Structures are given as structure tokens and as C-alpha cells.
Amino acid sequence: MPLILAPLAGVSDLPFRMMQRRYGCELAFTEMISARSLVYGSKQSLSMLTTHETDRPLGVQLLGNDPEMLVRALDILHPMPFCMVDINAACPVPKVTSRGEGAGLLREEPKRIAALVEAVVRAAHWPVTIKIRTGWDVDSLVAVDVARAAEDAGASGVCVHGRTRMQHYGGRVDRRAIAEVKQAVKIPVIASGDAFSPKLIKRMLDETGCDGVMIARGALGNPWVFQDVMAYLSTGTYGARRSIAEICAAMREHIGLCCDYYGDRGGTVLFRKFFTWYAKGLKAGRQFKERVFTVTERAAMLAIIDELEKADPQVLSLYDAYDMTMLDGDGS
């Protein structure tokens, strides 16, 4: 059962992917990368392509609405060791959709999206997939039409986030809409949306019949999610409860990867946000979170992690990534 690490903008860099792979992730994507920025030689965009021989298999996700620009971006990507290319038609961020990119494509006729997919399929050396949402809003639920158009254009798969663009990441995931896409096409369909826990992911698979699930926010501060899901799907149980020692060990491992890649200062500053995700289940986490945002050196961050590990267990409690009732109940 494919479990895929999503192309999280501002998150899915090489250190993050390596961390997830060490704990069970097998297939991952780069961050969302603008085709136009690649073609124009953006250093930031080019840096997002950095990978490692152990960072396999790896897909690349492109953002764009111009077939020619996407094809030119592929010329840059082809020498690199990717296994597939995904077209982003799901990003709900206003600065993206206002340019007619990401979920903004869902306001176009399906045949225009099909032309985009067809151009990429003709030029790509790898399988081409597309990530979509259920529609722009509740009055334009176009996922089935777009998925069929993409299939006819040669797409090898489609990933469906079960919300409209106007929902962003709020409200309920529409599993029925994802199931309708699965029933409408013959290519593999991957489900996306609120994949926070083993129970929710199994429910997604059961109710949609999809071929796999893409995990996004559920992996933040929880690199164990992939192994936990696989255990739950095969045995009905999972090792959800993590000790403070396990959390702190993972933090040290992660900041080490960040500093190896970005340097001591750059890696430490970047790791701040990851600290808050790792500490999200700790009762006393707030006081530590406030302190880390003033830290700029690796040694100082490690000292805070050491302090966290030695804190009074009665104050911290144990951590369970899936304790939040809203995520394991019907609050999806």
C-alpha cells in the first residue's frame, strides 16, 4: 500500500525527507517548485532539487500553467534521478491561484488542464501525475472531470485532496468525492487530506478504495507515522506512544541533518519550526517553544533539547502523536 510523503512547501527539503526515510518513508516528493523559476535560474528553486543517493525513490512536483515553461523545466530536470513528475493543481495559496496556477487551474476547462498534462507527458522521461482538489468551491466540484481529462491526456496517476480550494485546510475532507474519482478512472488514485493518524488513514482507504495515501501535515514532528500506519494496516495496532527520550533523540537527529546541509546557523534557525512540531504534544512545550525562537546556534538548541529531556515527567507527560480526539474521531 503506497504511503507517500507530500511535497510540502517550505518543509520537504532534503533533511526533512532524509529524516522521514530513516523512520519508514519509502516514496517522497520534493517541495513544490515553480517551473518558471527553474527556467529563469532561481538559485532557491535549483537548491530544492538537491538530493542524495539514499533519497530514493523521489518524485519532483512542478507548479505552472504554461505548457512551454513546464517542458523547458523538464529539460533541466531530466539529468536528475527523479522517478516521476507531478503537476500541482492543488495549492490553495492566493499568490499562487491569482496567477492561475496550483488550484487556480481548477477554474479552467478540463480540456485546458488536459493540454497541460499532454504536453508534459510528451516531454517527460518519467511517469506524469497530477495533484488536484475536489474543485474551486462547492459550486464547482470538478475533480471527476479533471481526473478523466488527465487520464485521457496520458497521466499515470492522480492525487486528490478532499477539499475545495476555498476550504484551504479547514472543514471536512470529502471522502465521497475522492471515491467518485477512484470509480471514474482506471489509473491509480492517491487520497490526500487529514492523513494524521493510522486510524484516519485506514478510514480513508476503506471509504475511498484508493490505491494509496499522501501524508503531509501528519508527518510534521512525527517521523514515526509511516511505520505506525504500516503496522496498523497489517496488525491493527501501532506503537503510538513516544517517550520524551525518543522525541529528543529524533530532534537531535533532525537538527544534525539540518546543520549538515545548511550550516550551523542556517540549520539551527530552520530547525526552530520543527522543534515546535516535535513538542506539540508536551504539556510544558510552550515555554520551550518560546525560547527556541531566539536560538541561532546548534549547541544552544541542543542544550534546550537536553533540558527538555531532563524535565520533570509530571510536567511534560508522555507524548502520543495521535491522542487528539478530533483527529481519530469524525472531526476530519
Tab-separated table of N, CA and C in Angstrom, residues 24 46 70 200 208 253 259 299:
chain	number	residue	atom	x	y	z
A	24	GLY	N	10.871	5.140	8.046
A	24	GLY	CA	9.906	4.305	7.338
A	24	GLY	C	9.321	4.826	6.046
A	46	LEU	N	16.529	25.959	-7.719
A	46	LEU	CA	17.515	24.937	-8.068
A	46	LEU	C	17.983	24.173	-6.837
A	70	LEU	N	6.692	24.501	-18.633
A	70	LEU	CA	6.828	23.207	-17.972
A	70	LEU	C	7.768	22.294	-18.752
A	200	LEU	N	-7.165	7.258	10.887
A	200	LEU	CA	-7.740	8.101	9.838
A	200	LEU	C	-7.299	7.648	8.452
A	208	THR	N	-12.648	5.229	0.446
A	208	THR	CA	-12.417	5.723	-0.915
A	208	THR	C	-12.016	4.621	-1.883
A	253	GLU	N	18.693	14.178	15.983
A	253	GLU	CA	18.983	13.621	14.670
A	253	GLU	C	18.595	14.608	13.572
A	259	CYS	N	21.843	21.023	10.073
A	259	CYS	CA	23.123	21.735	10.169
A	259	CYS	C	24.137	21.187	9.175
A	299	ALA	N	24.625	24.394	19.291
A	299	ALA	CA	24.917	23.989	20.673
A	299	ALA	C	23.828	24.467	21.627
